[in-house]
C-alpha cells in the first residue's frame, strides 16, 4: 500500500490546516488526489469524510473558476461513495445543471455522470422529485444559449431513465431544442450530433 492510514491522516490534516493557502494549481492537484482517494481508498478515508466534504465545500464557496469545476467533480465522487446531506446534493446538482462553461465542459460532464446515477440512491423521493422538477424548470432558461441548451440536453439524453417520469414536460422542449441545435448555421458539430 503506497498510501496508508498515517498518510491519509497527514493528507487530511494538510487539507484542513493549510488547504486554503495554496494557489489554484496546487489546489486542483490536491482535489485530484482527493478524487483518487475517494475512488481507490474510500474505506480508509471514511472517518475523515466530514472533513473532506468541508474542504471541498470551502473551495466551491470561494468561487475560484480555476478550482470550482474540479471541486464539483470531487464532491460528485464524494456523493457516489458516501451518504451526503440532500441539501448538498441538490445544490451541487443545480449548479452543475446551470453550468455551461465550454472550458470546463469535460469536468462538468464527468461530475454529472457521477452524480446523476446516485440521485435515486442518495435522495429520498421528495428530494428526488424536487431535483427533477428543477430540471424541468431549467429547460425554460436554456433556450437563450446554444451552449447551455447543448449541455442540458446532453445531460438528459445520457441519463434518460432518470428523467422518464417527466417525459410529458420534456418532450415539447425536446422538439424545440432539436430544431435549434441541428439547424443553426453556426452550430458546433457536437450540437448537431446531439440533435440527431
PDB file of C-alpha atoms in Angstrom:
ATOM      1  CA  UNK A   1       0.000   0.000   0.000  1.00  0.00           C
ATOM      2  CA  UNK A   2       1.510   3.285  -1.119  1.00  0.00           C
ATOM      3  CA  UNK A   3      -0.883   5.453   0.859  1.00  0.00           C
ATOM      4  CA  UNK A   4      -1.570   4.005   4.320  1.00  0.00           C
ATOM      5  CA  UNK A   5      -3.612   5.232   7.277  1.00  0.00           C
ATOM      6  CA  UNK A   6      -0.847   7.534   8.517  1.00  0.00           C
ATOM      7  CA  UNK A   7      -0.508   9.073   5.055  1.00  0.00           C
ATOM      8  CA  UNK A   8      -4.260   9.587   4.797  1.00  0.00           C
ATOM      9  CA  UNK A   9      -4.311  11.229   8.238  1.00  0.00           C
ATOM     10  CA  UNK A  10      -1.406  13.516   7.272  1.00  0.00           C
ATOM     11  CA  UNK A  11      -3.025  14.406   3.938  1.00  0.00           C
ATOM     12  CA  UNK A  12      -6.366  15.297   5.544  1.00  0.00           C
ATOM     13  CA  UNK A  13      -4.575  17.343   8.214  1.00  0.00           C
ATOM     14  CA  UNK A  14      -2.740  19.211   5.448  1.00  0.00           C
ATOM     15  CA  UNK A  15      -6.016  19.917   3.647  1.00  0.00           C
ATOM     16  CA  UNK A  16      -7.762  21.172   6.754  1.00  0.00           C
ATOM     17  CA  UNK A  17      -4.931  23.245   8.163  1.00  0.00           C
ATOM     18  CA  UNK A  18      -3.317  24.643   5.039  1.00  0.00           C
ATOM     19  CA  UNK A  19      -5.732  23.870   2.206  1.00  0.00           C
ATOM     20  CA  UNK A  20      -6.917  27.434   1.790  1.00  0.00           C
ATOM     21  CA  UNK A  21      -3.435  28.979   1.409  1.00  0.00           C
ATOM     22  CA  UNK A  22      -2.389  27.126  -1.733  1.00  0.00           C
ATOM     23  CA  UNK A  23      -2.643  28.609  -5.198  1.00  0.00           C
ATOM     24  CA  UNK A  24      -5.221  27.359  -7.669  1.00  0.00           C
ATOM     25  CA  UNK A  25      -2.848  24.950  -9.481  1.00  0.00           C
ATOM     26  CA  UNK A  26      -1.851  23.158  -6.292  1.00  0.00           C
ATOM     27  CA  UNK A  27      -5.462  23.196  -5.083  1.00  0.00           C
ATOM     28  CA  UNK A  28      -6.506  21.490  -8.336  1.00  0.00           C
ATOM     29  CA  UNK A  29      -3.872  18.823  -7.802  1.00  0.00           C
ATOM     30  CA  UNK A  30      -4.970  18.328  -4.186  1.00  0.00           C
ATOM     31  CA  UNK A  31      -8.546  17.933  -5.387  1.00  0.00           C
ATOM     32  CA  UNK A  32      -7.363  15.363  -7.922  1.00  0.00           C
ATOM     33  CA  UNK A  33      -5.698  13.499  -5.052  1.00  0.00           C
ATOM     34  CA  UNK A  34      -8.953  13.672  -3.083  1.00  0.00           C
ATOM     35  CA  UNK A  35     -10.790  12.192  -6.078  1.00  0.00           C
ATOM     36  CA  UNK A  36      -8.251   9.355  -6.299  1.00  0.00           C
ATOM     37  CA  UNK A  37      -8.533   8.679  -2.561  1.00  0.00           C
ATOM     38  CA  UNK A  38     -12.330   8.645  -2.770  1.00  0.00           C
ATOM     39  CA  UNK A  39     -12.158   6.297  -5.726  1.00  0.00           C
ATOM     40  CA  UNK A  40      -9.430   3.932  -4.545  1.00  0.00           C
ATOM     41  CA  UNK A  41      -9.447   4.193  -0.736  1.00  0.00           C
ATOM     42  CA  UNK A  42     -12.925   5.347   0.293  1.00  0.00           C
ATOM     43  CA  UNK A  43     -12.967   2.931   3.235  1.00  0.00           C
ATOM     44  CA  UNK A  44      -9.668   4.306   4.556  1.00  0.00           C
ATOM     45  CA  UNK A  45     -10.811   7.941   4.279  1.00  0.00           C
ATOM     46  CA  UNK A  46     -14.287   7.197   5.642  1.00  0.00           C
ATOM     47  CA  UNK A  47     -13.534   8.513   9.110  1.00  0.00           C
ATOM     48  CA  UNK A  48     -12.479  11.834   7.530  1.00  0.00           C
ATOM     49  CA  UNK A  49     -15.455  12.171   5.209  1.00  0.00           C
ATOM     50  CA  UNK A  50     -16.956  15.189   7.007  1.00  0.00           C
ATOM     51  CA  UNK A  51     -13.595  16.962   6.916  1.00  0.00           C
ATOM     52  CA  UNK A  52     -13.088  16.153   3.245  1.00  0.00           C
ATOM     53  CA  UNK A  53     -16.568  17.424   2.366  1.00  0.00           C
ATOM     54  CA  UNK A  54     -15.899  20.581   4.379  1.00  0.00           C
ATOM     55  CA  UNK A  55     -12.659  21.138   2.449  1.00  0.00           C
ATOM     56  CA  UNK A  56     -14.304  20.624  -0.948  1.00  0.00           C
ATOM     57  CA  UNK A  57     -17.254  22.809   0.022  1.00  0.00           C
ATOM     58  CA  UNK A  58     -14.884  25.602   1.049  1.00  0.00           C
ATOM     59  CA  UNK A  59     -13.339  25.503  -2.412  1.00  0.00           C
ATOM     60  CA  UNK A  60     -16.746  25.648  -4.066  1.00  0.00           C
ATOM     61  CA  UNK A  61     -17.796  28.607  -1.917  1.00  0.00           C
ATOM     62  CA  UNK A  62     -14.594  30.500  -2.782  1.00  0.00           C
ATOM     63  CA  UNK A  63     -15.884  30.740  -6.354  1.00  0.00           C
ATOM     64  CA  UNK A  64     -12.476  30.439  -7.999  1.00  0.00           C
ATOM     65  CA  UNK A  65     -13.197  29.389 -11.567  1.00  0.00           C
ATOM     66  CA  UNK A  66      -9.870  27.560 -11.799  1.00  0.00           C
ATOM     67  CA  UNK A  67     -10.746  25.167  -8.961  1.00  0.00           C
ATOM     68  CA  UNK A  68     -14.539  25.216  -8.995  1.00  0.00           C
ATOM     69  CA  UNK A  69     -15.230  22.541 -11.585  1.00  0.00           C
ATOM     70  CA  UNK A  70     -12.667  20.102 -10.230  1.00  0.00           C
ATOM     71  CA  UNK A  71     -14.344  20.759  -6.866  1.00  0.00           C
ATOM     72  CA  UNK A  72     -17.679  19.765  -8.391  1.00  0.00           C
ATOM     73  CA  UNK A  73     -16.075  16.614  -9.736  1.00  0.00           C
ATOM     74  CA  UNK A  74     -14.662  15.848  -6.272  1.00  0.00           C
ATOM     75  CA  UNK A  75     -17.981  16.409  -4.500  1.00  0.00           C
ATOM     76  CA  UNK A  76     -19.765  14.263  -7.098  1.00  0.00           C
ATOM     77  CA  UNK A  77     -17.279  11.476  -6.416  1.00  0.00           C
ATOM     78  CA  UNK A  78     -17.925  12.003  -2.693  1.00  0.00           C
ATOM     79  CA  UNK A  79     -21.685  11.599  -3.258  1.00  0.00           C
ATOM     80  CA  UNK A  80     -21.015   8.403  -5.218  1.00  0.00           C
ATOM     81  CA  UNK A  81     -19.179   6.777  -2.297  1.00  0.00           C
ATOM     82  CA  UNK A  82     -20.644   8.335   0.894  1.00  0.00           C
ATOM     83  CA  UNK A  83     -24.007   9.316   2.274  1.00  0.00           C
ATOM     84  CA  UNK A  84     -24.303  13.053   1.739  1.00  0.00           C
ATOM     85  CA  UNK A  85     -26.847  15.564   3.045  1.00  0.00           C
ATOM     86  CA  UNK A  86     -29.622  16.056   0.469  1.00  0.00           C
ATOM     87  CA  UNK A  87     -29.170  19.820   0.659  1.00  0.00           C
ATOM     88  CA  UNK A  88     -25.569  19.455  -0.574  1.00  0.00           C
ATOM     89  CA  UNK A  89     -26.554  17.055  -3.354  1.00  0.00           C
ATOM     90  CA  UNK A  90     -29.344  19.330  -4.580  1.00  0.00           C
ATOM     91  CA  UNK A  91     -27.145  22.416  -4.525  1.00  0.00           C
ATOM     92  CA  UNK A  92     -24.365  20.689  -6.474  1.00  0.00           C
ATOM     93  CA  UNK A  93     -26.879  19.289  -8.950  1.00  0.00           C
ATOM     94  CA  UNK A  94     -28.409  22.723  -9.547  1.00  0.00           C
ATOM     95  CA  UNK A  95     -25.006  24.291 -10.059  1.00  0.00           C
ATOM     96  CA  UNK A  96     -23.869  21.617 -12.481  1.00  0.00           C
ATOM     97  CA  UNK A  97     -27.124  21.753 -14.403  1.00  0.00           C
ATOM     98  CA  UNK A  98     -26.767  25.506 -14.853  1.00  0.00           C
ATOM     99  CA  UNK A  99     -23.100  25.221 -15.720  1.00  0.00           C
ATOM    100  CA  UNK A 100     -22.189  25.807 -19.323  1.00  0.00           C
ATOM    101  CA  UNK A 101     -18.518  26.706 -19.300  1.00  0.00           C
ATOM    102  CA  UNK A 102     -17.080  25.423 -22.548  1.00  0.00           C
ATOM    103  CA  UNK A 103     -13.621  25.439 -20.947  1.00  0.00           C
ATOM    104  CA  UNK A 104     -14.644  23.067 -18.166  1.00  0.00           C
ATOM    105  CA  UNK A 105     -17.152  21.035 -20.155  1.00  0.00           C
ATOM    106  CA  UNK A 106     -15.339  17.734 -19.561  1.00  0.00           C
ATOM    107  CA  UNK A 107     -15.190  18.153 -15.763  1.00  0.00           C
ATOM    108  CA  UNK A 108     -18.868  19.132 -15.671  1.00  0.00           C
ATOM    109  CA  UNK A 109     -19.800  16.135 -17.824  1.00  0.00           C
ATOM    110  CA  UNK A 110     -17.786  13.765 -15.607  1.00  0.00           C
ATOM    111  CA  UNK A 111     -19.315  15.260 -12.462  1.00  0.00           C
ATOM    112  CA  UNK A 112     -22.840  14.843 -13.836  1.00  0.00           C
ATOM    113  CA  UNK A 113     -22.065  11.279 -14.898  1.00  0.00           C
ATOM    114  CA  UNK A 114     -21.038  10.526 -11.310  1.00  0.00           C
ATOM    115  CA  UNK A 115     -23.850  12.438  -9.639  1.00  0.00           C
ATOM    116  CA  UNK A 116     -26.933  11.555 -11.665  1.00  0.00           C
ATOM    117  CA  UNK A 117     -26.848   7.756 -11.249  1.00  0.00           C
ATOM    118  CA  UNK A 118     -26.626   8.352  -7.499  1.00  0.00           C
ATOM    119  CA  UNK A 119     -29.550  10.765  -7.197  1.00  0.00           C
ATOM    120  CA  UNK A 120     -32.097   7.977  -6.789  1.00  0.00           C
ATOM    121  CA  UNK A 121     -29.788   6.192  -4.314  1.00  0.00           C
ATOM    122  CA  UNK A 122     -28.885   9.187  -2.136  1.00  0.00           C
ATOM    123  CA  UNK A 123     -32.121  11.190  -2.230  1.00  0.00           C
ATOM    124  CA  UNK A 124     -35.484  10.287  -0.747  1.00  0.00           C
ATOM    125  CA  UNK A 125     -38.486  10.606  -3.077  1.00  0.00           C
ATOM    126  CA  UNK A 126     -39.439  14.193  -2.110  1.00  0.00           C
ATOM    127  CA  UNK A 127     -35.877  15.439  -2.704  1.00  0.00           C
ATOM    128  CA  UNK A 128     -35.516  13.444  -5.912  1.00  0.00           C
ATOM    129  CA  UNK A 129     -38.817  14.881  -7.128  1.00  0.00           C
ATOM    130  CA  UNK A 130     -37.523  18.358  -6.301  1.00  0.00           C
ATOM    131  CA  UNK A 131     -34.332  17.746  -8.310  1.00  0.00           C
ATOM    132  CA  UNK A 132     -36.268  16.503 -11.319  1.00  0.00           C
ATOM    133  CA  UNK A 133     -38.719  19.409 -11.138  1.00  0.00           C
ATOM    134  CA  UNK A 134     -35.781  21.748 -11.018  1.00  0.00           C
ATOM    135  CA  UNK A 135     -34.512  20.127 -14.209  1.00  0.00           C
ATOM    136  CA  UNK A 136     -37.776  20.920 -15.946  1.00  0.00           C
ATOM    137  CA  UNK A 137     -37.548  24.496 -14.657  1.00  0.00           C
ATOM    138  CA  UNK A 138     -34.069  24.909 -16.117  1.00  0.00           C
ATOM    139  CA  UNK A 139     -35.444  23.874 -19.516  1.00  0.00           C
ATOM    140  CA  UNK A 140     -37.233  27.211 -19.641  1.00  0.00           C
ATOM    141  CA  UNK A 141     -33.977  29.059 -19.041  1.00  0.00           C
ATOM    142  CA  UNK A 142     -31.652  27.344 -21.522  1.00  0.00           C
ATOM    143  CA  UNK A 143     -33.387  28.443 -24.683  1.00  0.00           C
ATOM    144  CA  UNK A 144     -31.327  31.655 -24.891  1.00  0.00           C
ATOM    145  CA  UNK A 145     -27.955  29.942 -25.388  1.00  0.00           C
ATOM    146  CA  UNK A 146     -26.990  27.085 -27.682  1.00  0.00           C
ATOM    147  CA  UNK A 147     -24.116  26.050 -25.382  1.00  0.00           C
ATOM    148  CA  UNK A 148     -26.393  25.876 -22.341  1.00  0.00           C
ATOM    149  CA  UNK A 149     -29.034  24.054 -24.343  1.00  0.00           C
ATOM    150  CA  UNK A 150     -26.487  21.524 -25.626  1.00  0.00           C
ATOM    151  CA  UNK A 151     -25.163  20.929 -22.096  1.00  0.00           C
ATOM    152  CA  UNK A 152     -28.653  20.483 -20.714  1.00  0.00           C
ATOM    153  CA  UNK A 153     -29.829  18.050 -23.386  1.00  0.00           C
ATOM    154  CA  UNK A 154     -26.599  16.098 -23.195  1.00  0.00           C
ATOM    155  CA  UNK A 155     -27.371  15.522 -19.508  1.00  0.00           C
ATOM    156  CA  UNK A 156     -30.966  14.463 -20.204  1.00  0.00           C
ATOM    157  CA  UNK A 157     -30.001  12.108 -23.038  1.00  0.00           C
ATOM    158  CA  UNK A 158     -27.153  10.454 -21.119  1.00  0.00           C
ATOM    159  CA  UNK A 159     -29.443   9.781 -18.147  1.00  0.00           C
ATOM    160  CA  UNK A 160     -32.787   9.327 -19.873  1.00  0.00           C
ATOM    161  CA  UNK A 161     -34.125   6.745 -17.390  1.00  0.00           C
ATOM    162  CA  UNK A 162     -33.852   9.223 -14.546  1.00  0.00           C
ATOM    163  CA  UNK A 163     -35.974  11.774 -16.410  1.00  0.00           C
ATOM    164  CA  UNK A 164     -38.552   9.313 -17.731  1.00  0.00           C
ATOM    165  CA  UNK A 165     -41.151  10.399 -15.165  1.00  0.00           C
ATOM    166  CA  UNK A 166     -41.155  13.884 -16.674  1.00  0.00           C
ATOM    167  CA  UNK A 167     -41.322  12.947 -20.332  1.00  0.00           C
ATOM    168  CA  UNK A 168     -44.651  14.745 -20.783  1.00  0.00           C
ATOM    169  CA  UNK A 169     -42.998  18.012 -19.706  1.00  0.00           C
ATOM    170  CA  UNK A 170     -39.714  17.307 -21.510  1.00  0.00           C
ATOM    171  CA  UNK A 171     -40.871  16.265 -25.000  1.00  0.00           C
ATOM    172  CA  UNK A 172     -42.208  19.702 -26.108  1.00  0.00           C
ATOM    173  CA  UNK A 173     -38.895  21.285 -25.144  1.00  0.00           C
ATOM    174  CA  UNK A 174     -37.014  18.496 -26.866  1.00  0.00           C
ATOM    175  CA  UNK A 175     -38.761  19.176 -30.165  1.00  0.00           C
ATOM    176  CA  UNK A 176     -37.798  22.830 -29.948  1.00  0.00           C
ATOM    177  CA  UNK A 177     -34.212  22.012 -28.929  1.00  0.00           C
ATOM    178  CA  UNK A 178     -33.711  19.554 -31.793  1.00  0.00           C
ATOM    179  CA  UNK A 179     -34.698  22.175 -34.334  1.00  0.00           C
ATOM    180  CA  UNK A 180     -32.421  24.823 -32.783  1.00  0.00           C
ATOM    181  CA  UNK A 181     -29.398  22.622 -32.135  1.00  0.00           C
ATOM    182  CA  UNK A 182     -29.424  20.969 -35.536  1.00  0.00           C
ATOM    183  CA  UNK A 183     -30.365  23.767 -37.859  1.00  0.00           C
ATOM    184  CA  UNK A 184     -28.440  26.752 -36.529  1.00  0.00           C
ATOM    185  CA  UNK A 185     -25.925  27.917 -39.153  1.00  0.00           C
ATOM    186  CA  UNK A 186     -23.087  28.287 -36.681  1.00  0.00           C
ATOM    187  CA  UNK A 187     -23.894  25.197 -34.675  1.00  0.00           C
ATOM    188  CA  UNK A 188     -20.956  23.341 -33.240  1.00  0.00           C
ATOM    189  CA  UNK A 189     -20.681  19.775 -34.649  1.00  0.00           C
ATOM    190  CA  UNK A 190     -21.382  18.444 -31.148  1.00  0.00           C
ATOM    191  CA  UNK A 191     -24.699  20.350 -31.098  1.00  0.00           C
ATOM    192  CA  UNK A 192     -25.705  18.944 -34.459  1.00  0.00           C
ATOM    193  CA  UNK A 193     -24.763  15.441 -33.323  1.00  0.00           C
ATOM    194  CA  UNK A 194     -26.819  15.903 -30.176  1.00  0.00           C
ATOM    195  CA  UNK A 195     -29.860  16.944 -32.198  1.00  0.00           C
ATOM    196  CA  UNK A 196     -29.676  13.735 -34.224  1.00  0.00           C
TER     197      UNK A 196
END
